[in-house]
């Protein structure tokens, strides 16, 4: 029987494209470089890539034309497709925000009562307004949302904000966050067992990379008398490795620390007598 292949839909050309390819390449998957047509096959893993507009990805995955997809949560929620969200991917972070002209006095959600809001995210915005019991008119437009208040089309907008410079240059300011978004991996709801197994393999690799990215490998030297105190500061994956140094009475300690605890731990280690501290990136982490 022919081996099944997992079909993954990624954005053809845009903000998500390079990061999506990088995610797969970081998992050791070899994707031919000149492959930006409609389809591409990996050389060493049973996946096939479909390059599509991000807006089409939810429906393709729902209908099983693709098994998996990578896209922004903003598009996923707007399209309301029946798919599984497998995991957040940590890139393409942005906010879907409400914005008003910069000089406008804004004191809270009541501001929007009876107002007109231009957006391409009509479904997400309509849910948000409903949830907050606000009666506002949604004006659906397909692009250049940020110019709407300036030309008298609406009093405010609801759009994606990343650095905020687009809002700034159009005389607007963000006043409410409607959604915090990032890229997510989605899957069809009825994967065959064989495809699910390929997905599990892929997830194992993605998680090993994600875990590695939030951890650092740390090496340090310490007098033997300080080892207990220092070990207490270094939880490690199980417990720190302690190796004797050639110089009598000294040891080398090896462990793993989380990136977000890093600076705090370093200060404590120095105070406890650690010397020659080295911190290295972790390539992959399997726990
Ligand atoms: O052609 P296709 O339909 O596939 O692409 P697209 O044009 O719809 O999407 P694309 O490539 O612009 O964005 C893909 C996804 O990236 C979005 O769906 C979001 O999930 C995410 N993302 C992250 C962003 C931004 N950051 C972003 N800044 N999407 C859009 N923007 C826009 C924003 O609307 C603003 O107009 O970029 C402009 C600049 O933002 P500032 O705040 O940095 O000035
Ligand atoms: Zn799009």
Coordinates of C-alpha atoms and ligand atoms in Angstrom, one line a residue:
X1 CA 0.0 0.0 0.0
X2 CA 1.2 3.5 -0.8
X3 CA 2.4 5.4 2.3
X4 CA 0.1 8.3 3.2
X5 CA 1.4 11.8 3.1
X6 CA 0.3 14.6 5.4
X7 CA -0.7 17.7 3.4
X8 CA 0.1 21.0 5.1
X9 CA -1.3 24.3 3.8
X10 CA 0.9 27.3 4.4
X11 CA 0.7 30.9 3.2
X12 CA 2.0 31.3 -0.3
X13 CA 3.5 34.7 0.1
X14 CA 3.2 37.0 3.1
X15 CA 4.1 37.5 6.7
X16 CA 3.7 33.8 7.7
X17 CA 5.5 32.2 4.8
X18 CA 9.1 32.2 5.9
X19 CA 8.4 31.4 9.5
X20 CA 6.1 28.5 8.5
X21 CA 8.9 27.0 6.3
X22 CA 11.4 27.7 9.0
X23 CA 9.3 25.8 11.6
X24 CA 9.3 22.7 9.4
X25 CA 13.0 23.1 8.5
X26 CA 13.9 23.4 12.2
X27 CA 12.3 20.0 12.6
X28 CA 14.9 18.5 10.2
X29 CA 12.4 18.4 7.3
X30 CA 14.1 19.0 4.0
X31 CA 11.9 21.2 1.8
X32 CA 13.3 22.0 -1.7
X33 CA 14.3 25.7 -1.9
X34 CA 12.8 26.7 -5.2
X35 CA 9.5 25.1 -4.4
X36 CA 7.2 28.1 -4.2
X37 CA 4.7 27.0 -6.8
X38 CA 1.4 25.4 -5.7
X39 CA 2.8 22.2 -4.1
X40 CA 6.1 20.9 -2.8
X41 CA 7.1 17.6 -1.3
X42 CA 9.6 17.2 1.5
X43 CA 12.5 14.9 0.7
X44 CA 12.9 13.1 4.0
X45 CA 9.5 13.3 5.8
X46 CA 6.0 12.2 4.5
X47 CA 4.6 15.7 4.1
X48 CA 3.5 17.7 1.1
X49 CA 3.1 21.5 1.2
X50 CA 0.3 23.5 -0.4
X51 CA 1.0 27.2 -0.9
X52 CA -2.3 29.2 -0.5
X53 CA -3.7 32.5 0.5
X54 CA -4.1 32.4 4.3
X55 CA -7.8 33.2 4.0
X56 CA -8.5 30.0 2.1
X57 CA -6.6 27.7 4.6
X58 CA -9.4 27.2 7.2
X59 CA -11.8 25.9 4.5
X60 CA -9.3 23.7 2.8
X61 CA -8.4 22.1 6.1
X62 CA -12.1 21.7 7.1
X63 CA -12.9 20.0 3.8
X64 CA -9.8 17.7 4.0
X65 CA -8.1 19.1 0.9
X66 CA -5.3 19.8 3.3
X67 CA -4.8 17.9 6.5
X68 CA -3.0 20.6 8.4
X69 CA -2.7 24.4 8.1
X70 CA -0.6 27.2 9.5
X71 CA -2.3 30.6 9.8
X72 CA -3.1 33.5 12.2
X73 CA -5.7 33.0 14.9
X74 CA -7.3 36.2 13.6
X75 CA -8.1 34.5 10.2
X76 CA -9.0 31.2 11.8
X77 CA -11.6 32.8 14.1
X78 CA -13.0 35.1 11.4
X79 CA -13.6 32.2 9.0
X80 CA -15.4 30.0 11.6
X81 CA -14.3 26.7 10.0
X82 CA -14.8 23.4 11.8
X83 CA -11.2 22.4 12.4
X84 CA -9.0 21.4 15.4
X85 CA -6.5 23.9 16.8
X86 CA -3.5 21.7 17.4
X87 CA -1.1 24.2 19.0
X88 CA 0.0 27.9 19.1
X89 CA 3.3 28.4 17.3
X90 CA 4.6 31.6 18.9
X91 CA 5.2 33.7 15.8
X92 CA 3.3 36.4 13.9
X93 CA 2.1 37.8 17.2
X94 CA -0.2 40.8 16.8
X95 CA -3.4 42.3 18.2
X96 CA -6.7 42.9 16.6
X97 CA -7.6 46.3 18.1
X98 CA -10.2 49.0 18.0
X99 CA -8.7 52.4 17.1
X100 CA -10.0 56.0 17.0
X101 CA -8.7 59.3 15.7
X102 CA -5.8 60.4 17.9
X103 CA -7.4 63.5 19.2
X104 CA -10.6 61.7 20.2
X105 CA -11.4 61.5 23.9
X106 CA -11.8 57.8 24.7
X107 CA -13.0 56.7 28.1
X108 CA -14.1 53.1 27.6
X109 CA -16.3 50.7 25.6
X110 CA -19.4 52.9 25.9
X111 CA -17.7 55.2 23.3
X112 CA -18.7 52.8 20.6
X113 CA -22.5 52.9 21.3
X114 CA -24.2 54.0 18.1
X115 CA -20.8 54.5 16.2
X116 CA -19.8 53.1 12.9
X117 CA -16.7 50.8 12.8
X118 CA -14.9 49.8 9.6
X119 CA -13.2 46.4 9.5
X120 CA -12.4 43.3 7.5
X121 CA -13.0 41.2 10.7
X122 CA -16.8 41.5 10.8
X123 CA -17.4 38.1 12.6
X124 CA -14.9 38.6 15.3
X125 CA -15.9 42.2 15.9
X126 CA -19.6 41.4 15.9
X127 CA -19.0 38.7 18.6
X128 CA -16.9 41.2 20.6
X129 CA -19.7 43.9 20.5
X130 CA -22.3 41.3 21.4
X131 CA -20.4 40.1 24.3
X132 CA -19.9 43.6 25.6
X133 CA -23.6 44.6 24.9
X134 CA -22.7 47.4 22.5
X135 CA -24.8 48.5 19.7
X136 CA -22.5 49.7 16.9
X137 CA -22.7 49.5 13.1
X138 CA -20.1 47.4 11.4
X139 CA -19.0 48.6 8.0
X140 CA -17.3 45.8 6.2
X141 CA -14.4 46.8 3.9
X142 CA -11.8 44.6 2.2
X143 CA -8.7 46.6 2.8
X144 CA -7.0 49.9 3.7
X145 CA -9.1 50.0 6.8
X146 CA -6.9 52.6 8.4
X147 CA -8.0 55.3 6.0
X148 CA -11.8 54.9 6.8
X149 CA -12.1 57.5 9.6
X150 CA -10.1 60.1 7.6
X151 CA -12.5 59.9 4.7
X152 CA -15.6 59.9 6.8
X153 CA -16.5 56.3 6.3
X154 CA -16.5 55.4 10.0
X155 CA -15.7 56.8 13.4
X156 CA -13.3 54.1 14.3
X157 CA -11.7 50.9 12.9
X158 CA -11.0 47.3 14.0
X159 CA -7.7 46.1 12.5
X160 CA -4.5 44.2 13.1
X161 CA -1.8 46.2 14.9
X162 CA 1.7 45.1 15.3
X163 CA 4.2 48.0 15.8
X164 CA 1.4 50.6 15.7
X165 CA 3.2 52.7 13.1
X166 CA 0.4 52.3 10.5
X167 CA -2.1 53.7 13.0
X168 CA 0.2 56.5 13.9
X169 CA 0.8 57.6 10.3
X170 CA -2.9 57.6 9.8
X171 CA -3.6 59.8 12.8
X172 CA -5.2 57.0 14.8
X173 CA -4.6 55.4 18.2
X174 CA -5.5 51.9 19.5
X175 CA -7.9 51.9 22.4
X176 CA -9.1 48.3 22.9
X177 CA -7.7 44.9 22.2
X178 CA -10.3 42.6 20.7
X179 CA -8.0 39.7 20.2
X180 CA -4.4 38.7 20.9
X181 CA -3.3 36.6 17.9
X182 CA -0.4 34.5 16.8
X183 CA 0.2 31.8 14.2
X184 CA -1.4 28.4 15.0
X185 CA -1.3 24.9 13.6
X186 CA -4.7 23.6 12.7
X187 CA -5.8 20.1 11.6
X188 CA -8.7 18.4 9.9
X189 CA -11.1 16.8 12.4
X190 CA -11.0 13.4 10.8
X191 CA -7.4 12.4 10.2
X192 CA -6.7 8.8 9.4
X193 CA -4.7 6.8 12.0
X194 CA -1.7 6.8 9.7
X195 CA -1.9 10.6 9.2
X196 CA -2.3 11.1 12.9
X197 CA 0.9 9.1 13.5
X198 CA 2.8 11.4 11.1
X199 CA 1.3 14.4 12.9
X200 CA 2.4 13.0 16.3
X201 CA 5.9 12.7 14.9
X202 CA 5.9 16.2 13.7
X203 CA 4.5 17.5 17.0
X204 CA 7.2 15.7 18.9
X205 CA 9.8 17.5 16.9
X206 CA 8.1 20.9 17.1
X207 CA 7.8 20.6 20.9
X208 CA 11.4 19.6 21.3
X209 CA 12.4 22.7 19.4
X210 CA 10.0 25.0 21.3
X211 CA 11.2 23.6 24.6
X212 CA 14.8 24.1 23.7
X213 CA 14.2 27.7 22.7
X214 CA 12.9 28.6 26.2
X215 CA 15.8 26.9 28.0
X216 CA 19.5 27.5 28.3
X217 CA 22.3 25.1 29.2
X218 CA 24.4 26.4 32.0
X219 CA 27.9 25.4 33.2
X220 CA 29.8 26.8 36.1
X221 CA 32.6 26.2 38.6
X222 CA 32.1 26.2 42.3
X223 CA 34.0 25.2 45.5
X224 CA 32.8 21.9 46.8
X225 CA 31.6 23.5 50.0
X226 CA 29.0 25.5 47.9
X227 CA 27.6 22.7 45.8
X228 CA 24.5 22.0 47.9
X229 CA 23.6 25.7 47.9
X230 CA 24.1 26.1 44.2
X231 CA 22.3 22.8 43.3
X232 CA 19.3 24.2 45.2
X233 CA 19.2 27.1 42.8
X234 CA 19.5 24.9 39.7
X235 CA 16.5 22.6 39.3
X236 CA 17.7 21.2 36.0
X237 CA 15.9 18.5 34.0
X238 CA 16.4 15.9 36.8
X239 CA 19.2 17.3 39.0
X240 CA 22.4 19.1 38.0
X241 CA 25.5 17.0 37.0
X242 CA 28.5 17.6 39.2
X243 CA 32.0 16.8 37.8
X244 CA 35.2 17.2 39.8
X245 CA 37.7 19.7 38.4
X246 CA 41.4 19.0 38.3
X247 CA 41.9 21.6 41.0
X248 CA 41.2 20.0 44.3
X249 CA 38.1 21.1 46.2
X250 CA 36.4 22.5 43.1
X251 CA 33.6 21.1 40.8
X252 CA 31.9 21.9 37.6
X253 CA 28.1 21.9 37.6
X254 CA 26.0 21.5 34.5
X255 CA 22.2 22.2 34.3
X256 CA 19.4 23.7 32.3
X257 CA 17.6 26.9 33.3
X258 CA 14.5 28.5 31.8
X259 CA 15.1 31.6 29.8
X260 CA 12.7 33.7 31.9
X261 CA 14.4 32.7 35.2
X262 CA 17.8 33.2 33.8
X263 CA 19.0 36.6 35.1
X264 CA 17.5 36.1 38.5
X265 CA 19.3 32.7 38.8
X266 CA 22.6 34.1 37.6
X267 CA 22.7 36.8 40.3
X268 CA 21.9 34.2 43.0
X269 CA 24.5 31.8 41.6
X270 CA 27.2 34.5 41.7
X271 CA 26.3 35.4 45.3
X272 CA 26.5 31.7 46.2
X273 CA 30.1 31.5 45.0
X274 CA 29.8 30.3 41.4
X275 CA 32.5 31.3 39.0
X276 CA 33.2 30.9 35.2
X277 CA 29.6 30.8 34.4
X278 CA 28.9 29.7 30.8
X279 CA 25.4 29.9 29.2
X280 CA 24.7 28.1 25.9
X281 CA 21.7 27.7 23.7
X282 CA 20.0 24.3 23.7
X283 CA 19.5 22.9 20.2
X284 CA 16.8 20.3 21.0
X285 CA 15.2 19.2 24.2
X286 CA 13.5 15.9 24.7
X287 CA 12.0 15.3 28.2
Ligands
LIG1 O1 -2.2 37.1 0.6 P1 -2.7 36.6 1.9 O2 -4.2 36.8 2.0 O3 -2.2 35.2 2.1 O4 -2.0 37.5 3.0 P2 -2.6 38.7 3.9 O5 -2.2 40.0 3.2 O6 -4.0 38.5 4.3 O7 -1.8 38.5 5.2 P3 -0.3 39.1 5.7 O8 0.8 38.3 5.1 O9 -0.3 40.6 5.7 O10 -0.4 38.6 7.3 C1 -0.6 37.3 7.6 C2 -0.9 37.2 9.1 O11 0.2 37.8 9.8 C3 -2.1 38.0 9.6 O12 -3.3 37.3 9.4 C4 -1.8 38.1 11.1 O13 -2.1 36.9 11.8 C5 -0.2 38.2 11.1 N1 0.3 39.6 11.3 C6 1.2 39.9 12.2 C7 -0.1 40.7 10.7 C8 0.7 41.8 11.2 N2 1.5 41.3 12.2 C9 0.5 43.1 10.7 N3 1.2 44.0 11.2 N4 -1.0 41.0 9.7 C10 -1.1 42.2 9.2 N5 -0.4 43.3 9.7 C11 -0.7 44.6 9.0 C12 -1.6 45.5 9.8 O14 -2.9 45.3 9.5 C13 -1.1 46.9 9.4 O15 -2.0 47.4 8.4 O16 0.4 45.3 8.8 C14 0.2 46.7 8.8 C15 1.4 47.2 9.6 O17 1.3 47.0 11.0 P4 2.0 47.9 12.1 O18 1.1 48.0 13.3 O19 3.3 47.3 12.4 O20 2.2 49.3 11.5
LIG2 ZN1 -5.2 37.1 3.8

